[in-house]
CSV table of C-alpha atoms in Angstrom, one decimal:
chain,number,residue,atom,x,y,z
A,1,MET,CA,-16.6,9.5,9.1
A,2,LEU,CA,-18.6,8.1,11.7
A,3,LEU,CA,-18.6,4.8,9.7
A,4,LEU,CA,-14.9,5.0,9.9
A,5,ILE,CA,-14.9,5.1,13.6
A,6,ALA,CA,-17.5,2.3,13.9
A,7,GLY,CA,-15.1,0.3,11.6
A,8,THR,CA,-12.0,0.8,13.4
A,9,MET,CA,-13.6,0.0,17.0
A,10,ALA,CA,-14.8,-3.3,15.3
A,11,VAL,CA,-11.4,-4.0,14.0
A,12,LEU,CA,-10.2,-3.5,17.5
A,13,LEU,CA,-12.7,-5.5,19.0
A,14,VAL,CA,-13.4,-8.5,16.9
A,15,ARG,CA,-11.8,-11.7,18.1
A,16,ASN,CA,-11.2,-13.6,14.4
A,17,LEU,CA,-8.5,-12.0,12.3
A,18,PHE,CA,-10.0,-12.8,9.2
A,19,VAL,CA,-13.1,-10.7,10.1
A,20,ALA,CA,-10.5,-8.0,11.4
A,21,THR,CA,-9.0,-8.1,8.0
A,22,MET,CA,-12.1,-7.8,6.0
A,23,LEU,CA,-13.2,-4.8,8.4
A,24,LEU,CA,-9.8,-3.2,7.8
A,25,GLY,CA,-10.3,-3.5,4.0
A,26,ILE,CA,-13.9,-1.8,4.4
A,27,VAL,CA,-12.1,1.0,6.6
A,28,SER,CA,-9.6,1.4,3.8
A,29,PHE,CA,-12.4,1.7,1.0
A,30,THR,CA,-14.4,4.1,3.1
A,31,MET,CA,-11.3,6.2,3.6
A,32,ALA,CA,-10.8,6.2,-0.2
A,33,LEU,CA,-14.3,7.6,-0.4
A,34,ILE,CA,-13.6,10.4,2.1
A,35,PHE,CA,-10.3,11.2,0.1
A,36,ILE,CA,-12.5,11.9,-3.1
A,37,SER,CA,-14.7,14.2,-1.3
A,38,LEU,CA,-11.5,15.9,0.1
A,39,ASP,CA,-10.3,16.6,-3.6
A,40,ALA,CA,-7.5,14.0,-3.4
A,41,VAL,CA,-8.4,11.8,-6.3
A,42,ASP,CA,-5.0,10.4,-6.9
A,43,VAL,CA,-4.8,9.4,-3.5
A,44,ALA,CA,-8.3,7.8,-3.3
A,45,PHE,CA,-7.3,5.9,-6.3
A,46,THR,CA,-4.2,4.5,-4.6
A,47,GLU,CA,-6.0,4.0,-1.2
A,48,ALA,CA,-8.8,2.0,-2.9
A,49,ALA,CA,-6.3,-0.3,-5.0
A,50,VAL,CA,-3.8,-0.7,-2.0
A,51,GLY,CA,-5.6,-0.5,1.1
A,52,ALA,CA,-8.8,-2.4,0.0
A,53,GLY,CA,-7.1,-4.7,-2.5
A,54,ILE,CA,-3.5,-5.7,-2.2
A,55,SER,CA,-3.3,-5.5,1.7
A,56,THR,CA,-6.3,-7.5,2.4
A,57,VAL,CA,-4.8,-10.2,0.1
A,58,LEU,CA,-1.5,-10.1,2.0
A,59,TYR,CA,-3.1,-10.3,5.3
A,60,ILE,CA,-4.9,-13.2,4.3
A,61,GLY,CA,-1.9,-14.9,2.9
A,62,THR,CA,-0.3,-14.3,6.3
A,63,LEU,CA,-3.4,-15.7,8.2
A,64,ALA,CA,-3.2,-18.9,6.0
A,65,LEU,CA,0.2,-19.3,7.3
A,66,VAL,CA,-0.2,-18.3,10.9
A,67,GLY,CA,-3.7,-19.3,11.8
A,68,SER,CA,-6.7,-16.7,12.5
A,69,GLN,CA,-7.6,-16.9,15.9
A,70,GLU,CA,-6.6,-14.6,18.4
A,71,LYS,CA,-5.8,-16.7,21.6
A,72,ASP,CA,-6.6,-14.7,24.9
A,73,LYS,CA,-10.1,-13.2,25.8
A,74,PRO,CA,-10.4,-9.6,25.2
A,75,ARG,CA,-9.3,-7.7,28.1
A,76,PHE,CA,-9.3,-4.1,29.1
A,77,ALA,CA,-5.7,-3.0,29.3
A,78,ALA,CA,-5.4,-0.1,31.7
A,79,GLY,CA,-2.1,1.1,31.2
A,80,PRO,CA,-2.3,1.5,27.4
A,81,MET,CA,-5.8,2.9,27.7
A,82,VAL,CA,-4.7,5.8,30.1
A,83,ILE,CA,-1.6,6.4,27.8
A,84,CYS,CA,-4.0,6.7,24.7
A,85,LEU,CA,-6.5,8.7,26.6
A,86,ALA,CA,-3.9,11.1,27.8
A,87,VAL,CA,-2.3,11.7,24.0
A,88,GLY,CA,-5.6,11.8,22.9
A,89,ALA,CA,-6.6,14.6,25.1
A,90,VAL,CA,-3.3,16.6,24.4
A,91,LEU,CA,-3.8,16.2,20.7
A,92,TYR,CA,-7.4,17.3,21.1
A,93,TYR,CA,-6.4,20.5,23.0
A,94,ALA,CA,-3.7,21.0,20.2
A,95,THR,CA,-6.3,21.0,17.6
A,96,TYR,CA,-7.6,24.3,18.9
A,97,GLU,CA,-4.1,25.8,17.9
A,98,MET,CA,-4.6,24.4,14.3
A,99,PRO,CA,-5.7,26.8,11.6
A,100,ARG,CA,-9.6,25.9,10.7
A,101,PHE,CA,-10.3,23.5,8.2
A,102,GLY,CA,-10.5,24.2,4.5
A,103,GLU,CA,-9.5,27.8,4.5
A,104,ALA,CA,-7.5,29.2,1.6
A,105,ASP,CA,-5.0,31.2,3.7
A,106,ASN,CA,-3.9,28.3,6.0
A,107,PRO,CA,0.1,28.1,6.3
A,108,VAL,CA,-0.1,24.9,4.5
A,109,HIS,CA,-1.4,26.7,1.4
A,110,THR,CA,1.0,29.5,1.5
A,111,HIS,CA,4.6,28.1,1.1
A,112,VAL,CA,5.6,26.1,-1.7
A,113,ALA,CA,2.1,24.9,-3.2
A,114,PRO,CA,1.1,28.1,-4.8
A,115,ARG,CA,4.1,28.0,-6.9
A,116,TYR,CA,3.3,24.5,-8.0
A,117,ILE,CA,-0.2,25.4,-8.7
A,118,GLU,CA,0.5,28.5,-10.7
A,119,ASP,CA,3.7,27.5,-12.6
A,120,SER,CA,3.4,23.8,-13.3
A,121,PRO,CA,0.9,24.2,-16.2
A,122,THR,CA,3.5,26.3,-18.1
A,123,GLU,CA,6.9,24.9,-16.8
A,124,ILE,CA,5.6,21.1,-17.0
A,125,GLY,CA,2.8,21.3,-19.2
A,126,VAL,CA,1.1,18.3,-17.4
A,127,PRO,CA,-2.6,19.0,-16.5
A,128,ASN,CA,-2.4,16.9,-13.4
A,129,MET,CA,-0.4,18.6,-10.9
A,130,VAL,CA,0.0,15.7,-8.6
A,131,THR,CA,1.9,13.9,-11.3
A,132,SER,CA,4.0,17.1,-12.1
A,133,VAL,CA,4.8,17.5,-8.6
A,134,LEU,CA,5.5,13.8,-7.9
A,135,ALA,CA,7.5,13.2,-10.8
A,136,SER,CA,9.4,16.4,-11.4
A,137,TYR,CA,9.5,18.9,-8.5
A,138,ARG,CA,9.8,16.3,-6.0
A,139,GLY,CA,11.3,13.7,-8.3
A,140,TYR,CA,14.3,12.8,-5.7
A,141,ASP,CA,11.6,12.0,-3.2
A,142,THR,CA,9.7,9.7,-5.3
A,143,PHE,CA,13.1,8.1,-6.4
A,144,GLY,CA,13.8,7.4,-2.9
A,145,GLU,CA,10.4,6.2,-2.0
A,146,THR,CA,10.9,3.7,-5.2
A,147,THR,CA,13.9,2.6,-3.6
A,148,VAL,CA,12.2,1.9,-0.4
A,149,ILE,CA,9.5,-0.4,-2.3
A,150,PHE,CA,12.4,-2.1,-4.1
A,151,THR,CA,14.1,-2.7,-0.7
A,152,ALA,CA,10.9,-4.0,0.9
A,153,GLY,CA,10.5,-6.4,-1.9
A,154,ILE,CA,13.9,-7.7,-1.7
A,155,GLY,CA,13.7,-7.8,2.0
A,156,VAL,CA,10.5,-10.0,2.1
A,157,LEU,CA,12.0,-12.2,-0.6
A,158,LEU,CA,15.2,-12.6,1.7
A,159,ILE,CA,13.1,-13.3,4.7
A,160,LEU,CA,10.7,-15.8,3.3
A,161,ARG,CA,12.9,-17.6,0.9
A,162,GLN,CA,16.0,-18.3,3.1
A,163,ARG,CA,14.9,-21.4,4.6
A,164,ARG,CA,13.3,-22.6,1.4
A,165,ARG,CA,16.6,-22.7,-0.4
A,166,ARG,CA,18.2,-24.7,2.2
A,167,LYS,CA,15.5,-27.1,2.5
A,168,ASN,CA,15.7,-27.6,-1.3
A,169,GLU,CA,19.5,-28.7,-0.8
A,170,ASP,CA,18.7,-30.8,2.1
A,171,ASP,CA,15.8,-33.2,1.2
A,172,GLU,CA,14.7,-31.6,-2.1
A,173,THR,CA,11.2,-30.8,-1.1
A,174,ASP,CA,10.7,-28.6,-4.1
A,175,VAL,CA,7.4,-29.4,-5.5
A,176,PRO,CA,7.8,-29.7,-9.3
A,177,LEU,CA,5.3,-28.6,-11.7
A,178,ASP,CA,4.8,-31.8,-13.7
A,179,GLU,CA,4.2,-34.0,-10.8
A,180,GLY,CA,0.6,-32.7,-10.3
A,181,LYS,CA,0.6,-32.6,-6.5
A,182,THR,CA,1.0,-29.0,-6.2
A,183,GLY,CA,-0.4,-28.9,-2.6
A,184,ARG,CA,-4.0,-28.7,-3.3
A,185,LYS,CA,-5.4,-28.7,0.3
A,186,GLY,CA,-4.8,-25.9,2.7
A,187,SER,CA,-2.3,-23.8,0.5
A,188,LEU,CA,-3.2,-20.7,-1.2
A,189,SER,CA,-2.2,-21.6,-4.4
A,190,GLY,CA,-4.6,-24.8,-4.2
A,191,LEU,CA,-7.4,-22.1,-4.1
A,192,GLY,CA,-7.5,-22.6,-7.9
A,193,SER,CA,-9.7,-25.5,-8.0
A,194,GLU,CA,-10.6,-26.7,-11.5
A,195,HIS,CA,-14.1,-27.4,-10.5
A,196,ASP,CA,-14.9,-23.4,-9.6
A,197,LEU,CA,-16.3,-22.7,-13.2
A,198,ILE,CA,-17.8,-19.3,-12.3
A,199,PRO,CA,-14.6,-17.6,-10.8
A,200,HIS,CA,-12.7,-18.9,-14.0
A,201,VAL,CA,-15.2,-17.6,-16.4
A,202,ILE,CA,-15.4,-14.3,-14.5
A,203,ALA,CA,-11.7,-13.9,-14.0
A,204,LYS,CA,-11.1,-14.8,-17.7
A,205,LEU,CA,-13.5,-12.0,-18.5
A,206,LEU,CA,-12.0,-9.3,-16.2
A,207,ILE,CA,-8.4,-9.7,-16.3
A,208,PRO,CA,-7.8,-8.2,-19.8
A,209,PHE,CA,-9.9,-5.4,-18.8
A,210,ILE,CA,-7.8,-4.9,-15.6
A,211,PHE,CA,-4.7,-4.9,-17.5
A,212,VAL,CA,-5.9,-2.4,-20.1
A,213,PHE,CA,-7.2,-0.2,-17.3
A,214,ALA,CA,-3.8,-0.4,-15.6
A,215,LEU,CA,-1.9,0.6,-18.9
A,216,TYR,CA,-4.4,3.4,-19.2
A,217,VAL,CA,-3.8,4.5,-15.7
A,218,GLN,CA,-0.2,4.3,-16.2
A,219,PHE,CA,0.0,6.3,-19.4
A,220,HIS,CA,-3.0,8.9,-18.9
A,221,GLY,CA,-1.7,9.7,-15.4
A,222,ASP,CA,-0.1,13.1,-16.9
A,223,TYR,CA,-3.8,14.2,-17.9
A,224,GLY,CA,-6.1,12.5,-15.1
A,225,PRO,CA,-5.8,10.8,-11.8
A,226,GLY,CA,-3.4,8.1,-12.1
A,227,GLY,CA,0.2,7.2,-12.6
A,228,GLY,CA,3.1,4.8,-12.0
A,229,PHE,CA,2.2,3.9,-8.3
A,230,GLN,CA,-1.6,3.2,-8.9
A,231,ALA,CA,-1.0,1.5,-12.4
A,232,GLY,CA,1.7,-0.9,-10.8
A,233,VAL,CA,-0.6,-2.0,-8.0
A,234,ILE,CA,-3.6,-2.6,-10.4
A,235,PHE,CA,-1.4,-4.4,-12.8
A,236,ALA,CA,-0.3,-6.5,-10.0
A,237,ALA,CA,-3.7,-6.9,-8.7
A,238,GLY,CA,-4.7,-8.4,-12.1
A,239,ILE,CA,-1.9,-11.1,-12.0
A,240,ILE,CA,-2.7,-11.6,-8.4
A,241,LEU,CA,-6.5,-12.4,-9.4
A,242,TYR,CA,-5.1,-14.9,-11.7
A,243,ALA,CA,-2.8,-16.7,-9.4
A,244,LEU,CA,-5.6,-16.8,-7.0
A,245,VAL,CA,-8.3,-18.3,-9.6
A,246,PHE,CA,-6.1,-20.4,-11.4
A,247,SER,CA,-3.2,-21.5,-9.1
A,248,LEU,CA,0.3,-20.1,-8.5
A,249,GLU,CA,1.8,-22.4,-11.0
A,250,TYR,CA,-0.1,-21.0,-14.1
A,251,ALA,CA,0.9,-17.4,-12.8
A,252,ARG,CA,4.4,-18.6,-12.6
A,253,HIS,CA,4.2,-19.3,-16.4
A,254,VAL,CA,2.9,-16.0,-17.3
A,255,ILE,CA,5.7,-14.3,-15.3
A,256,ASN,CA,8.1,-16.3,-13.3
A,257,GLU,CA,10.1,-15.3,-10.1
A,258,LYS,CA,13.5,-14.4,-12.1
A,259,ALA,CA,11.6,-12.1,-14.5
A,260,ILE,CA,10.2,-10.4,-11.4
A,261,LEU,CA,13.5,-9.9,-10.0
A,262,LEU,CA,14.7,-8.4,-13.2
A,263,LEU,CA,11.8,-6.0,-13.4
A,264,ILE,CA,12.1,-4.9,-9.9
A,265,SER,CA,15.5,-3.7,-10.5
A,266,ALA,CA,14.9,-2.5,-13.9
A,267,GLY,CA,12.3,-0.2,-12.8
A,268,VAL,CA,14.5,1.7,-10.2
A,269,LEU,CA,17.5,1.6,-12.8
A,270,LEU,CA,15.1,3.2,-15.2
A,271,TYR,CA,14.3,5.9,-13.1
A,272,GLY,CA,17.9,6.4,-12.0
A,273,GLY,CA,18.8,6.1,-15.7
A,274,VAL,CA,16.6,8.9,-16.7
A,275,GLY,CA,18.5,11.0,-13.9
A,276,VAL,CA,21.7,10.0,-15.1
A,277,ALA,CA,20.8,11.0,-18.8
A,278,SER,CA,19.7,14.3,-17.9
A,279,MET,CA,23.1,14.7,-16.1
A,280,LEU,CA,24.9,13.7,-19.4
A,281,LEU,CA,22.9,16.1,-21.4
A,282,GLY,CA,24.0,19.0,-19.0
A,283,GLY,CA,21.4,19.5,-16.7
A,284,ASN,CA,21.1,18.5,-13.0
A,285,PHE,CA,20.2,14.9,-11.9
A,286,LEU,CA,16.5,14.3,-12.8
A,287,ASP,CA,16.1,17.7,-14.6
A,288,TYR,CA,14.0,16.6,-17.5
A,289,ASN,CA,14.4,20.0,-19.4
A,290,VAL,CA,17.3,18.9,-21.3
A,291,LEU,CA,16.0,15.6,-22.6
A,292,ALA,CA,14.3,17.2,-25.6
A,293,SER,CA,14.9,20.5,-27.5
A,294,ASP,CA,11.9,22.0,-25.7
A,295,PRO,CA,11.6,22.1,-22.0
A,296,VAL,CA,8.2,21.4,-21.9
A,297,ALA,CA,8.4,18.3,-24.3
A,298,GLY,CA,11.6,17.2,-22.2
A,299,GLN,CA,9.5,17.3,-19.0
A,300,HIS,CA,6.8,15.2,-20.8
A,301,LEU,CA,9.3,12.5,-21.7
A,302,GLY,CA,11.0,12.6,-18.4
A,303,ILE,CA,7.7,12.2,-16.4
A,304,LEU,CA,6.5,9.4,-18.8
A,305,LEU,CA,10.0,7.5,-18.4
A,306,VAL,CA,9.9,7.9,-14.7
A,307,GLU,CA,6.3,6.9,-14.2
A,308,LEU,CA,7.1,3.9,-16.2
A,309,GLY,CA,10.0,3.1,-14.0
A,310,VAL,CA,7.9,3.6,-11.0
A,311,GLY,CA,5.1,1.5,-12.3
A,312,ILE,CA,7.4,-1.6,-13.2
A,313,THR,CA,9.0,-1.5,-9.6
A,314,VAL,CA,5.7,-1.3,-7.9
A,315,THR,CA,4.4,-4.0,-9.9
A,316,ALA,CA,7.3,-6.3,-9.6
A,317,ALA,CA,7.6,-5.6,-5.8
A,318,MET,CA,3.8,-6.5,-5.1
A,319,LEU,CA,4.0,-9.6,-7.3
A,320,ALA,CA,7.3,-10.5,-5.4
A,321,ILE,CA,5.7,-10.0,-2.0
A,322,PHE,CA,2.7,-12.0,-3.2
A,323,TYR,CA,4.9,-15.0,-4.6
A,324,ALA,CA,6.8,-15.0,-1.5
A,325,PHE,CA,3.9,-15.5,0.8
A,326,VAL,CA,2.1,-17.9,-1.5
A,327,GLY,CA,5.2,-19.9,-2.0
A,328,ARG,CA,5.7,-20.2,1.8
A,329,ALA,CA,2.3,-21.6,2.0
A,330,ASP,CA,2.9,-24.2,-0.5
A,331,LEU,CA,6.3,-24.9,1.1
A,332,ILE,CA,4.6,-25.8,4.5
A,333,ALA,CA,1.8,-27.8,2.7
A,334,ALA,CA,4.4,-29.9,1.2
A,335,LYS,CA,6.3,-30.4,4.5
A,336,ALA,CA,3.0,-31.2,6.3
A,337,GLU,CA,2.2,-33.6,3.5
A,338,GLN,CA,5.8,-35.3,3.7
A,339,GLU,CA,5.2,-35.6,7.5
A,340,ASN,CA,2.1,-37.5,7.3
A,341,ASN,CA,3.3,-39.9,5.0
B,1,MET,CA,-17.8,19.6,5.6
B,2,SER,CA,-17.2,22.8,6.8
B,3,PHE,CA,-17.5,22.2,10.4
B,4,GLY,CA,-14.4,23.4,11.9
B,5,PHE,CA,-12.4,20.8,13.4
B,6,PHE,CA,-14.4,17.7,12.8
B,7,ASN,CA,-11.7,15.9,10.5
B,8,TYR,CA,-9.0,16.6,13.1
B,9,TRP,CA,-11.2,15.0,15.9
B,10,VAL,CA,-11.8,12.0,13.6
B,11,PHE,CA,-8.0,11.7,13.0
B,12,ILE,CA,-7.3,11.8,16.6
B,13,ILE,CA,-9.8,9.0,17.5
B,14,LEU,CA,-8.7,6.8,14.8
B,15,LEU,CA,-5.0,7.4,15.9
B,16,MET,CA,-5.8,6.5,19.4
B,17,ILE,CA,-7.5,3.5,18.4
B,18,GLY,CA,-4.6,2.3,16.3
B,19,LEU,CA,-2.3,3.1,19.0
B,20,TYR,CA,-4.4,1.2,21.6
B,21,THR,CA,-4.5,-1.8,19.4
B,22,VAL,CA,-0.8,-1.8,19.1
B,23,MET,CA,-0.3,-1.6,22.6
B,24,SER,CA,-2.9,-3.8,24.2
B,25,ARG,CA,-3.1,-6.7,21.9
B,26,SER,CA,-0.4,-9.4,22.0
B,27,ASN,CA,-1.3,-11.1,18.7
B,28,LEU,CA,1.3,-9.8,16.4
B,29,VAL,CA,-0.9,-9.7,13.2
B,30,LYS,CA,-3.4,-7.8,15.4
B,31,LYS,CA,-0.5,-5.3,16.0
B,32,MET,CA,0.0,-5.0,12.3
B,33,ILE,CA,-3.4,-4.3,11.7
B,34,GLY,CA,-3.4,-1.5,14.4
B,35,LEU,CA,-0.4,-0.1,12.8
B,36,SER,CA,-2.3,0.1,9.6
B,37,LEU,CA,-5.0,2.1,11.3
B,38,PHE,CA,-2.5,4.3,12.5
B,39,GLN,CA,-1.2,4.8,9.4
B,40,ILE,CA,-4.6,5.4,7.6
B,41,SER,CA,-5.4,8.2,10.1
B,42,VAL,CA,-2.3,9.9,9.5
B,43,PHE,CA,-3.2,9.9,6.0
B,44,LEU,CA,-6.7,11.4,6.8
B,45,PHE,CA,-4.7,14.1,8.7
B,46,TYR,CA,-2.5,15.3,5.7
B,47,ILE,CA,-5.4,15.1,3.2
B,48,SER,CA,-7.7,17.0,5.4
B,49,MET,CA,-4.6,19.9,5.8
B,50,GLY,CA,-4.5,20.1,1.9
B,51,LYS,CA,-8.4,20.6,1.3
B,52,ILE,CA,-9.7,24.1,0.6
B,53,SER,CA,-13.3,24.6,0.8
B,54,GLY,CA,-14.8,25.1,-2.6
B,55,GLY,CA,-11.6,24.0,-4.2
B,56,THR,CA,-11.6,21.3,-6.8
B,57,ALA,CA,-8.9,18.3,-7.4
B,58,PRO,CA,-5.6,19.7,-8.5
B,59,ILE,CA,-6.0,18.8,-12.2
B,60,VAL,CA,-6.0,22.0,-14.6
B,61,VAL,CA,-9.3,22.3,-16.3
B,62,GLU,CA,-9.5,24.3,-19.6
B,63,ASN,CA,-13.1,25.4,-19.8
B,64,ILE,CA,-14.1,27.5,-16.9
B,65,THR,CA,-17.8,28.4,-17.6
B,66,ASP,CA,-18.1,31.3,-15.3
B,67,GLY,CA,-14.6,32.8,-16.2
B,68,ALA,CA,-13.2,32.8,-12.4
B,69,ALA,CA,-10.1,31.1,-11.8
B,70,PRO,CA,-10.5,27.8,-10.1
B,71,VAL,CA,-9.6,27.1,-6.7
B,72,TYR,CA,-7.3,23.9,-6.7
B,73,SER,CA,-6.6,22.0,-3.4
B,74,ASN,CA,-3.2,21.7,-2.4
B,75,PRO,CA,-1.4,19.2,-4.3
B,76,LEU,CA,1.6,18.6,-2.1
B,77,PRO,CA,0.0,16.4,0.5
B,78,HIS,CA,-1.6,14.4,-2.2
B,79,VAL,CA,1.8,13.6,-3.5
B,80,LEU,CA,3.2,12.8,-0.1
B,81,ILE,CA,0.5,10.6,1.0
B,82,LEU,CA,0.1,8.8,-2.5
B,83,THR,CA,3.6,7.4,-2.1
B,84,ALA,CA,3.4,6.9,1.5
B,85,ILE,CA,0.4,4.6,0.8
B,86,VAL,CA,2.4,2.3,-1.3
B,87,VAL,CA,5.6,2.7,0.6
B,88,GLY,CA,3.3,1.5,3.6
B,89,ILE,CA,2.1,-1.5,1.9
B,90,ALA,CA,5.6,-2.6,1.2
B,91,THR,CA,6.9,-2.3,4.9
B,92,THR,CA,3.6,-3.8,6.0
B,93,ALA,CA,4.4,-6.8,3.9
B,94,LEU,CA,7.7,-6.8,5.4
B,95,GLY,CA,6.4,-6.8,8.8
B,96,LEU,CA,3.9,-9.5,8.0
B,97,SER,CA,6.8,-11.6,6.5
B,98,LEU,CA,8.7,-11.4,9.9
B,99,VAL,CA,5.4,-12.5,11.5
B,100,VAL,CA,5.4,-15.7,9.5
B,101,ARG,CA,9.0,-16.4,10.4
B,102,ILE,CA,8.4,-15.8,13.9
B,103,ARG,CA,5.4,-18.3,13.9
B,104,GLU,CA,7.6,-20.9,12.2
B,105,SER,CA,10.3,-20.5,14.7
B,106,PHE,CA,8.4,-20.3,17.8
B,107,GLY,CA,5.1,-21.9,16.9
B,108,THR,CA,3.0,-19.0,18.1
B,109,ILE,CA,2.4,-15.4,17.2
B,110,ASP,CA,1.5,-14.3,20.6
B,111,GLU,CA,3.8,-12.1,22.0
B,112,GLU,CA,3.3,-13.2,25.6
B,113,GLU,CA,3.8,-16.8,24.9
B,114,ILE,CA,7.1,-15.9,23.1
B,115,LEU,CA,8.3,-14.1,26.0
B,116,GLU,CA,7.3,-16.9,28.5
B,117,MET,CA,9.0,-19.4,26.3
B,118,LYS,CA,12.2,-17.0,26.7
B,119,ASP,CA,11.9,-17.0,30.3
B,120,GLY,CA,11.4,-20.8,30.6
B,121,ALA,CA,14.5,-21.4,28.7
């Protein structure tokens, strides 16, 4: 805990944004360890994969585009400090009204949670209660959140690709694959140099295991910690590792942007489709009981399909975001090269 | 970890550091990092509320050795935060992509410099 506070203070004070990003990753990872100690294994899983993994990659991708040094000297901002201290003091005072940490009769634990804990083993038949609450009891929420991820992925694509398309029409700076000058210097995709033997070998060894692990997390999420969100992020991380080590062009051979666009919507459609299917079979929207002859089997099937949809959308959205950032870096590198000539 | 409100205090400190970063730093990437810190601290708050002392992770265990019914921590905050983390990274990415576009339009990601430009024009 104290490590966390030290880490965040360092993030605040450090000048170099690269260092700040790395520290943020460390803070996320420490937070994941704390989540484990607080029994939130699924959340810790997600935090480690997202906070310490994908978000660090994204920040570094941004920094490659915008430069990594803060400009002005560190200075003491009196106004914000006063506001922060005041808000902090109010919140600190409010903690004394809070129920004590970790007691079983806190109000949080007396509303709907007991029903989830007691009935989900018989109603849903899935040992991991987090999965059953996520995909079945609160399936509407999760549908909404999947849609948010879908929207954010589309949004990043729109923001970062708009100029590119116009540029391609104007002066055809689209860097073709077979010309071999795919922005080796200064661009993210240029990271994959042919001479770095050790990363290549290690990545080749690791990536199959990452994919197998992602599939395990995806389909074992009913029984242990895991599920669509984590599996999607891990799967995307495998492809991002491939892209970082071997260059984006190779990754585009594996899965290109059109396929990503198809997948990103296919996931949401699969989720919604399960809901519509259950409606057609006479139940409510996202009521999985009717999907099979036995309600518990129906719940199993429904949760499996819904988690698959979530996994597909999350993978595709993360990849779309990553490709957009890296493609942007390539574009700028190509532009700079052109201006130099 | 049974000392009363300690988790809540850590949450408040992290929250305030995040808030201060957002308000006092003019670099837009640093502001996004501040928002991430803010977000992480809220996650800690929720997960702390879901914890029951002596409880275990909310995954049904079949073989209980001592015969007593296991106490599970509250799964509901876990579900909320689990999805919030992934949604958070998606929205962070959206923010960062806006920062990239701002950099391309203005040549800087420093908020004050952008405002000066606007006043000068």
